[in-house]
Structures are given as C-alpha cells and as structure tokens.
Amino acid sequence: MSSAELKWTHEASSARGVVVVLHGGKSQSRMPASWWNLPVLRMVPFARAVAAEDRELSVAMLKYAVRGWNGSEASPVVDAENALEQVSARYPGVPVGLLGHSMGGRVAFRLASDPCVSALVALAPWVERTDVAHGHPGLRALVMHGTRDRITSPRNARAMAEAMGALGADVTWRPVDGEAHSMLRQAGLWHRESARFLAEHMPATLR
C-alpha cells in the first residue's frame, strides 16, 4: 500500500517559515504516486527557487499516496492535512506557505482556512464551479494562470480568488499571457514570481 511522504529539500538553521510544495495529479486514479511522476518532478525547480530566494525558509515537497483526487474522497487533501501536522510538530509556531500546481492548487485552496497557513501560491489551479472558498483575514495569496490553459479553467480560478478575497484574504490574481498548463514557455517567470511572493509575504511569526 502506497503512503504519502514529506521530503525536506531545504531546512533552514533558524526557519522563519516553512513552504510545502504540492504537485498535480489526475481527476481519478488510485495508482500509487511516485517521486518520478512528471507532476512531482515539475515541482522540483519551484522548491529550489524558494530555497534560493530565501534561505530562512525551510522547504518540503509532499508526495501524495495516490495520483488522483477521486471525487468526494479528495484523496490528496488528507495527505496534505497530515503533512501540516508533521510540519507543526517539527516547527511549532512557525507559519506555513503552500505552493501548488493544478490539483496541488486545489489542495492548497482546501487548506486555506487553516490558521497556520499564512501565504499561498496556486499555479494554474484546478477549480470546479462547485468548490467552496476557504481563507482567513491575514492570508496572502497569489493565483497565477496561463491565458492559454486548456486543462484547468482560468475563469474558475479567478472566481475562486475573488471568493477568497471576500473572506478577508489578500489575493493577487496574475494572468500569464500566452502560457499553457505545463508552465514551460515562461518557466523562469513562474519560478521567480512564486518564490518571491512567498519570501515577501511569509510573516516572522503566526498571529
């Protein structure tokens, strides 16, 4: 039986924050996730970019137990909730940032109401019209979406950003002209802007 795994890619000697990186996946799949799956590998440069931008941020990548969301099971959400518990045990009282692509963005949105989550970056997030917004005052969020994305909906993502804002979160909507779901045409821009946002908006302590 496959299990979720949290891999620390950078640990700061005196961390002022922790960033958890959340990969994409499939709508339906109970196949075990692997560190060698493309959606997981796609997030490695993002983890590196965050660590390079701010050495005082510890960074961990989460690999889900299975590859799919799987309807009402929302399989990766449970894995991410458990990861937050691990982070809080390892770094008590330290604020957390979430960085997710596609299905990982959907996972991040589900965790946005957790008081330990201070900053969130969702890249080309998968959002359904029936998804409920989560958030809290003080949360800073960046939602980036390619204008040529045909896999996930920029319109739904923007609606989610606006709904989170109505809950008191400070949300920045950032369309990326000409970019598709894979984020390959302007890879450096995606890496750079997400890393800078997290470095700038992670508070020194939790409120």
C-alpha positions as protocol buffer text, in pm:
chain_id: "A"
residue {
  index: 1
  type: MET
  ca { x: 0 y: 0 z: 0 }
}
residue {
  index: 2
  type: SER
  ca { x: 148 y: 334 z: -106 }
}
residue {
  index: 3
  type: SER
  ca { x: 170 y: 609 z: 151 }
}
residue {
  index: 4
  type: ALA
  ca { x: 219 y: 983 z: 136 }
}
residue {
  index: 5
  type: GLU
  ca { x: 567 y: 1115 z: 203 }
}
residue {
  index: 6
  type: LEU
  ca { x: 705 y: 1453 z: 302 }
}
residue {
  index: 7
  type: LYS
  ca { x: 1059 y: 1516 z: 174 }
}
residue {
  index: 8
  type: TRP
  ca { x: 1261 y: 1806 z: 313 }
}
residue {
  index: 9
  type: THR
  ca { x: 1459 y: 1967 z: 31 }
}
residue {
  index: 10
  type: HIS
  ca { x: 1595 y: 2255 z: 241 }
}
residue {
  index: 11
  type: GLU
  ca { x: 1598 y: 2308 z: 617 }
}
residue {
  index: 12
  type: ALA
  ca { x: 1694 y: 2649 z: 749 }
}
residue {
  index: 13
  type: SER
  ca { x: 1908 y: 2662 z: 1063 }
}
residue {
  index: 14
  type: SER
  ca { x: 1658 y: 2909 z: 1211 }
}
residue {
  index: 15
  type: ALA
  ca { x: 1345 y: 2892 z: 998 }
}
residue {
  index: 16
  type: ARG
  ca { x: 1111 y: 3189 z: 991 }
}
residue {
  index: 17
  type: GLY
  ca { x: 866 y: 2992 z: 778 }
}
residue {
  index: 18
  type: VAL
  ca { x: 804 y: 2659 z: 606 }
}
residue {
  index: 19
  type: VAL
  ca { x: 687 y: 2614 z: 247 }
}
residue {
  index: 20
  type: VAL
  ca { x: 509 y: 2292 z: 149 }
}
residue {
  index: 21
  type: VAL
  ca { x: 512 y: 2216 z: -225 }
}
residue {
  index: 22
  type: LEU
  ca { x: 206 y: 2034 z: -364 }
}
residue {
  index: 23
  type: HIS
  ca { x: 216 y: 1858 z: -700 }
}
residue {
  index: 24
  type: GLY
  ca { x: -57 y: 1797 z: -955 }
}
residue {
  index: 25
  type: GLY
  ca { x: -232 y: 1477 z: -1045 }
}
residue {
  index: 26
  type: LYS
  ca { x: -538 y: 1324 z: -1210 }
}
residue {
  index: 27
  type: SER
  ca { x: -911 y: 1355 z: -1165 }
}
residue {
  index: 28
  type: GLN
  ca { x: -947 y: 983 z: -1098 }
}
residue {
  index: 29
  type: SER
  ca { x: -663 y: 744 z: -1015 }
}
residue {
  index: 30
  type: ARG
  ca { x: -575 y: 518 z: -727 }
}
residue {
  index: 31
  type: MET
  ca { x: -240 y: 432 z: -877 }
}
residue {
  index: 32
  type: PRO
  ca { x: 42 y: 497 z: -629 }
}
residue {
  index: 33
  type: ALA
  ca { x: 216 y: 831 z: -673 }
}
residue {
  index: 34
  type: SER
  ca { x: 592 y: 822 z: -729 }
}
residue {
  index: 35
  type: TRP
  ca { x: 872 y: 1074 z: -688 }
}
residue {
  index: 36
  type: TRP
  ca { x: 942 y: 1009 z: -1058 }
}
residue {
  index: 37
  type: ASN
  ca { x: 595 y: 1104 z: -1185 }
}
residue {
  index: 38
  type: LEU
  ca { x: 606 y: 1412 z: -1409 }
}
residue {
  index: 39
  type: PRO
  ca { x: 368 y: 1623 z: -1194 }
}
residue {
  index: 40
  type: VAL
  ca { x: 602 y: 1567 z: -898 }
}
residue {
  index: 41
  type: LEU
  ca { x: 920 y: 1637 z: -1093 }
}
residue {
  index: 42
  type: ARG
  ca { x: 765 y: 1956 z: -1232 }
}
residue {
  index: 43
  type: MET
  ca { x: 766 y: 2100 z: -881 }
}
residue {
  index: 44
  type: VAL
  ca { x: 1135 y: 2037 z: -804 }
}
residue {
  index: 45
  type: PRO
  ca { x: 1251 y: 2366 z: -963 }
}
residue {
  index: 46
  type: PHE
  ca { x: 988 y: 2552 z: -759 }
}
residue {
  index: 47
  type: ALA
  ca { x: 1118 y: 2403 z: -435 }
}
residue {
  index: 48
  type: ARG
  ca { x: 1471 y: 2502 z: -535 }
}
residue {
  index: 49
  type: ALA
  ca { x: 1361 y: 2853 z: -632 }
}
residue {
  index: 50
  type: VAL
  ca { x: 1201 y: 2915 z: -292 }
}
residue {
  index: 51
  type: ALA
  ca { x: 1513 y: 2798 z: -106 }
}
residue {
  index: 52
  type: ALA
  ca { x: 1736 y: 3011 z: -328 }
}
residue {
  index: 53
  type: GLU
  ca { x: 1516 y: 3317 z: -280 }
}
residue {
  index: 54
  type: ASP
  ca { x: 1514 y: 3299 z: 99 }
}
residue {
  index: 55
  type: ARG
  ca { x: 1746 y: 3067 z: 293 }
}
residue {
  index: 56
  type: GLU
  ca { x: 1543 y: 3130 z: 609 }
}
residue {
  index: 57
  type: LEU
  ca { x: 1251 y: 2935 z: 465 }
}
residue {
  index: 58
  type: SER
  ca { x: 1253 y: 2558 z: 508 }
}
residue {
  index: 59
  type: VAL
  ca { x: 1104 y: 2375 z: 211 }
}
residue {
  index: 60
  type: ALA
  ca { x: 935 y: 2035 z: 189 }
}
residue {
  index: 61
  type: MET
  ca { x: 778 y: 1852 z: -104 }
}
residue {
  index: 62
  type: LEU
  ca { x: 474 y: 1634 z: -44 }
}
residue {
  index: 63
  type: LYS
  ca { x: 416 y: 1320 z: -249 }
}
residue {
  index: 64
  type: TYR
  ca { x: 58 y: 1201 z: -221 }
}
residue {
  index: 65
  type: ALA
  ca { x: -27 y: 837 z: -161 }
}
residue {
  index: 66
  type: VAL
  ca { x: -218 y: 810 z: -491 }
}
residue {
  index: 67
  type: ARG
  ca { x: -225 y: 1012 z: -811 }
}
residue {
  index: 68
  type: GLY
  ca { x: -593 y: 1109 z: -820 }
}
residue {
  index: 69
  type: TRP
  ca { x: -837 y: 1343 z: -650 }
}
residue {
  index: 70
  type: ASN
  ca { x: -1106 y: 1074 z: -665 }
}
residue {
  index: 71
  type: GLY
  ca { x: -1426 y: 1267 z: -625 }
}
residue {
  index: 72
  type: SER
  ca { x: -1563 y: 1316 z: -276 }
}
residue {
  index: 73
  type: GLU
  ca { x: -1264 y: 1128 z: -133 }
}
residue {
  index: 74
  type: ALA
  ca { x: -1040 y: 1427 z: -214 }
}
residue {
  index: 75
  type: SER
  ca { x: -751 y: 1184 z: -162 }
}
residue {
  index: 76
  type: PRO
  ca { x: -459 y: 1432 z: -155 }
}
residue {
  index: 77
  type: VAL
  ca { x: -629 y: 1666 z: 95 }
}
residue {
  index: 78
  type: VAL
  ca { x: -595 y: 1414 z: 378 }
}
residue {
  index: 79
  type: ASP
  ca { x: -228 y: 1368 z: 287 }
}
residue {
  index: 80
  type: ALA
  ca { x: -174 y: 1745 z: 296 }
}
residue {
  index: 81
  type: GLU
  ca { x: -354 y: 1783 z: 629 }
}
residue {
  index: 82
  type: ASN
  ca { x: -127 y: 1516 z: 775 }
}
residue {
  index: 83
  type: ALA
  ca { x: 174 y: 1697 z: 626 }
}
residue {
  index: 84
  type: LEU
  ca { x: 72 y: 2018 z: 802 }
}
residue {
  index: 85
  type: GLU
  ca { x: 59 y: 1827 z: 1130 }
}
residue {
  index: 86
  type: GLN
  ca { x: 413 y: 1698 z: 1066 }
}
residue {
  index: 87
  type: VAL
  ca { x: 533 y: 2049 z: 985 }
}
residue {
  index: 88
  type: SER
  ca { x: 375 y: 2193 z: 1300 }
}
residue {
  index: 89
  type: ALA
  ca { x: 538 y: 1922 z: 1512 }
}
residue {
  index: 90
  type: ARG
  ca { x: 878 y: 1988 z: 1357 }
}
residue {
  index: 91
  type: TYR
  ca { x: 845 y: 2368 z: 1356 }
}
residue {
  index: 92
  type: PRO
  ca { x: 596 y: 2464 z: 1630 }
}
residue {
  index: 93
  type: GLY
  ca { x: 455 y: 2812 z: 1592 }
}
residue {
  index: 94
  type: VAL
  ca { x: 625 y: 2874 z: 1256 }
}
residue {
  index: 95
  type: PRO
  ca { x: 398 y: 3000 z: 974 }
}
residue {
  index: 96
  type: VAL
  ca { x: 342 y: 2783 z: 668 }
}
residue {
  index: 97
  type: GLY
  ca { x: 325 y: 2870 z: 299 }
}
residue {
  index: 98
  type: LEU
  ca { x: 166 y: 2646 z: 37 }
}
residue {
  index: 99
  type: LEU
  ca { x: 280 y: 2625 z: -326 }
}
residue {
  index: 100
  type: GLY
  ca { x: 65 y: 2407 z: -551 }
}
residue {
  index: 101
  type: HIS
  ca { x: 21 y: 2341 z: -922 }
}
residue {
  index: 102
  type: SER
  ca { x: -301 y: 2219 z: -1084 }
}
residue {
  index: 103
  type: MET
  ca { x: -451 y: 1961 z: -843 }
}
residue {
  index: 104
  type: GLY
  ca { x: -195 y: 2085 z: -590 }
}
residue {
  index: 105
  type: GLY
  ca { x: -352 y: 2428 z: -619 }
}
residue {
  index: 106
  type: ARG
  ca { x: -691 y: 2277 z: -543 }
}
residue {
  index: 107
  type: VAL
  ca { x: -539 y: 2109 z: -236 }
}
residue {
  index: 108
  type: ALA
  ca { x: -391 y: 2441 z: -124 }
}
residue {
  index: 109
  type: PHE
  ca { x: -729 y: 2612 z: -159 }
}
residue {
  index: 110
  type: ARG
  ca { x: -886 y: 2346 z: 65 }
}
residue {
  index: 111
  type: LEU
  ca { x: -628 y: 2419 z: 336 }
}
residue {
  index: 112
  type: ALA
  ca { x: -650 y: 2797 z: 310 }
}
residue {
  index: 113
  type: SER
  ca { x: -861 y: 2835 z: 623 }
}
residue {
  index: 114
  type: ASP
  ca { x: -601 y: 2668 z: 846 }
}
residue {
  index: 115
  type: PRO
  ca { x: -466 y: 2941 z: 1076 }
}
residue {
  index: 116
  type: CYS
  ca { x: -109 y: 2814 z: 1036 }
}
residue {
  index: 117
  type: VAL
  ca { x: -123 y: 2888 z: 660 }
}
residue {
  index: 118
  type: SER
  ca { x: -5 y: 3246 z: 615 }
}
residue {
  index: 119
  type: ALA
  ca { x: 73 y: 3252 z: 242 }
}
residue {
  index: 120
  type: LEU
  ca { x: -44 y: 3054 z: -58 }
}
residue {
  index: 121
  type: VAL
  ca { x: 56 y: 3035 z: -422 }
}
residue {
  index: 122
  type: ALA
  ca { x: -170 y: 2846 z: -664 }
}
residue {
  index: 123
  type: LEU
  ca { x: -33 y: 2787 z: -1014 }
}
residue {
  index: 124
  type: ALA
  ca { x: -285 y: 2700 z: -1288 }
}
residue {
  index: 125
  type: PRO
  ca { x: -509 y: 2561 z: -1013 }
}
residue {
  index: 126
  type: TRP
  ca { x: -783 y: 2310 z: -1081 }
}
residue {
  index: 127
  type: VAL
  ca { x: -1108 y: 2468 z: -962 }
}
residue {
  index: 128
  type: GLU
  ca { x: -1459 y: 2337 z: -1015 }
}
residue {
  index: 129
  type: ARG
  ca { x: -1756 y: 2575 z: -1002 }
}
residue {
  index: 130
  type: THR
  ca { x: -1893 y: 2382 z: -704 }
}
residue {
  index: 131
  type: ASP
  ca { x: -1573 y: 2426 z: -498 }
}
residue {
  index: 132
  type: VAL
  ca { x: -1623 y: 2622 z: -178 }
}
residue {
  index: 133
  type: ALA
  ca { x: -1383 y: 2906 z: -98 }
}
residue {
  index: 134
  type: HIS
  ca { x: -1167 y: 2890 z: 216 }
}
residue {
  index: 135
  type: GLY
  ca { x: -948 y: 3158 z: 365 }
}
residue {
  index: 136
  type: HIS
  ca { x: -899 y: 3389 z: 658 }
}
residue {
  index: 137
  type: PRO
  ca { x: -807 y: 3754 z: 723 }
}
residue {
  index: 138
  type: GLY
  ca { x: -431 y: 3791 z: 707 }
}
residue {
  index: 139
  type: LEU
  ca { x: -382 y: 3521 z: 444 }
}
residue {
  index: 140
  type: ARG
  ca { x: -181 y: 3641 z: 146 }
}
residue {
  index: 141
  type: ALA
  ca { x: -240 y: 3452 z: -178 }
}
residue {
  index: 142
  type: LEU
  ca { x: -112 y: 3463 z: -536 }
}
residue {
  index: 143
  type: VAL
  ca { x: -311 y: 3289 z: -808 }
}
residue {
  index: 144
  type: MET
  ca { x: -129 y: 3258 z: -1142 }
}
residue {
  index: 145
  type: HIS
  ca { x: -291 y: 3112 z: -1453 }
}
residue {
  index: 146
  type: GLY
  ca { x: -188 y: 3089 z: -1816 }
}
residue {
  index: 147
  type: THR
  ca { x: -427 y: 3255 z: -2058 }
}
residue {
  index: 148
  type: ARG
  ca { x: -394 y: 2959 z: -2299 }
}
residue {
  index: 149
  type: ASP
  ca { x: -453 y: 2690 z: -2038 }
}
residue {
  index: 150
  type: ARG
  ca { x: -693 y: 2428 z: -2177 }
}
residue {
  index: 151
  type: ILE
  ca { x: -655 y: 2181 z: -1889 }
}
residue {
  index: 152
  type: THR
  ca { x: -781 y: 2391 z: -1599 }
}
residue {
  index: 153
  type: SER
  ca { x: -1007 y: 2694 z: -1613 }
}
residue {
  index: 154
  type: PRO
  ca { x: -863 y: 3044 z: -1566 }
}
residue {
  index: 155
  type: ARG
  ca { x: -1219 y: 3173 z: -1524 }
}
residue {
  index: 156
  type: ASN
  ca { x: -1290 y: 2934 z: -1236 }
}
residue {
  index: 157
  type: ALA
  ca { x: -954 y: 3014 z: -1078 }
}
residue {
  index: 158
  type: ARG
  ca { x: -1024 y: 3387 z: -1089 }
}
residue {
  index: 159
  type: ALA
  ca { x: -1367 y: 3334 z: -937 }
}
residue {
  index: 160
  type: MET
  ca { x: -1206 y: 3139 z: -654 }
}
residue {
  index: 161
  type: ALA
  ca { x: -953 y: 3418 z: -598 }
}
residue {
  index: 162
  type: GLU
  ca { x: -1236 y: 3670 z: -571 }
}
residue {
  index: 163
  type: ALA
  ca { x: -1432 y: 3446 z: -332 }
}
residue {
  index: 164
  type: MET
  ca { x: -1126 y: 3409 z: -108 }
}
residue {
  index: 165
  type: GLY
  ca { x: -1087 y: 3784 z: -108 }
}
residue {
  index: 166
  type: ALA
  ca { x: -1445 y: 3816 z: 15 }
}
residue {
  index: 167
  type: LEU
  ca { x: -1343 y: 3604 z: 316 }
}
residue {
  index: 168
  type: GLY
  ca { x: -1077 y: 3856 z: 411 }
}
residue {
  index: 169
  type: ALA
  ca { x: -773 y: 3712 z: 233 }
}
residue {
  index: 170
  type: ASP
  ca { x: -544 y: 3946 z: 38 }
}
residue {
  index: 171
  type: VAL
  ca { x: -542 y: 3778 z: -304 }
}
residue {
  index: 172
  type: THR
  ca { x: -342 y: 3874 z: -613 }
}
residue {
  index: 173
  type: TRP
  ca { x: -470 y: 3748 z: -949 }
}
residue {
  index: 174
  type: ARG
  ca { x: -190 y: 3712 z: -1205 }
}
residue {
  index: 175
  type: PRO
  ca { x: -269 y: 3601 z: -1562 }
}
residue {
  index: 176
  type: VAL
  ca { x: 32 y: 3481 z: -1763 }
}
residue {
  index: 177
  type: ASP
  ca { x: -14 y: 3579 z: -2127 }
}
residue {
  index: 178
  type: GLY
  ca { x: 25 y: 3301 z: -2383 }
}
residue {
  index: 179
  type: GLU
  ca { x: 112 y: 3035 z: -2127 }
}
residue {
  index: 180
  type: ALA
  ca { x: -38 y: 2685 z: -2118 }
}
residue {
  index: 181
  type: HIS
  ca { x: -94 y: 2445 z: -1829 }
}
residue {
  index: 182
  type: SER
  ca { x: 256 y: 2299 z: -1830 }
}
residue {
  index: 183
  type: MET
  ca { x: 417 y: 2637 z: -1745 }
}
residue {
  index: 184
  type: LEU
  ca { x: 706 y: 2563 z: -1983 }
}
residue {
  index: 185
  type: ARG
  ca { x: 706 y: 2865 z: -2216 }
}
residue {
  index: 186
  type: GLN
  ca { x: 795 y: 3106 z: -1936 }
}
residue {
  index: 187
  type: ALA
  ca { x: 919 y: 2865 z: -1673 }
}
residue {
  index: 188
  type: GLY
  ca { x: 1157 y: 3113 z: -1514 }
}
residue {
  index: 189
  type: LEU
  ca { x: 878 y: 3364 z: -1459 }
}
residue {
  index: 190
  type: TRP
  ca { x: 662 y: 3109 z: -1277 }
}
residue {
  index: 191
  type: HIS
  ca { x: 954 y: 3001 z: -1057 }
}
residue {
  index: 192
  type: ARG
  ca { x: 1067 y: 3355 z: -983 }
}
residue {
  index: 193
  type: GLU
  ca { x: 731 y: 3515 z: -907 }
}
residue {
  index: 194
  type: SER
  ca { x: 605 y: 3233 z: -685 }
}
residue {
  index: 195
  type: ALA
  ca { x: 931 y: 3221 z: -486 }
}
residue {
  index: 196
  type: ARG
  ca { x: 942 y: 3599 z: -442 }
}
residue {
  index: 197
  type: PHE
  ca { x: 581 y: 3614 z: -332 }
}
residue {
  index: 198
  type: LEU
  ca { x: 636 y: 3354 z: -60 }
}
residue {
  index: 199
  type: ALA
  ca { x: 959 y: 3518 z: 56 }
}
residue {
  index: 200
  type: GLU
  ca { x: 791 y: 3858 z: 79 }
}
residue {
  index: 201
  type: HIS
  ca { x: 466 y: 3751 z: 241 }
}
residue {
  index: 202
  type: MET
  ca { x: 565 y: 3491 z: 499 }
}
residue {
  index: 203
  type: PRO
  ca { x: 537 y: 3667 z: 838 }
}
residue {
  index: 204
  type: ALA
  ca { x: 802 y: 3630 z: 1107 }
}
residue {
  index: 205
  type: THR
  ca { x: 552 y: 3466 z: 1346 }
}
residue {
  index: 206
  type: LEU
  ca { x: 196 y: 3343 z: 1349 }
}
residue {
  index: 207
  type: ARG
  ca { x: -62 y: 3590 z: 1475 }
}
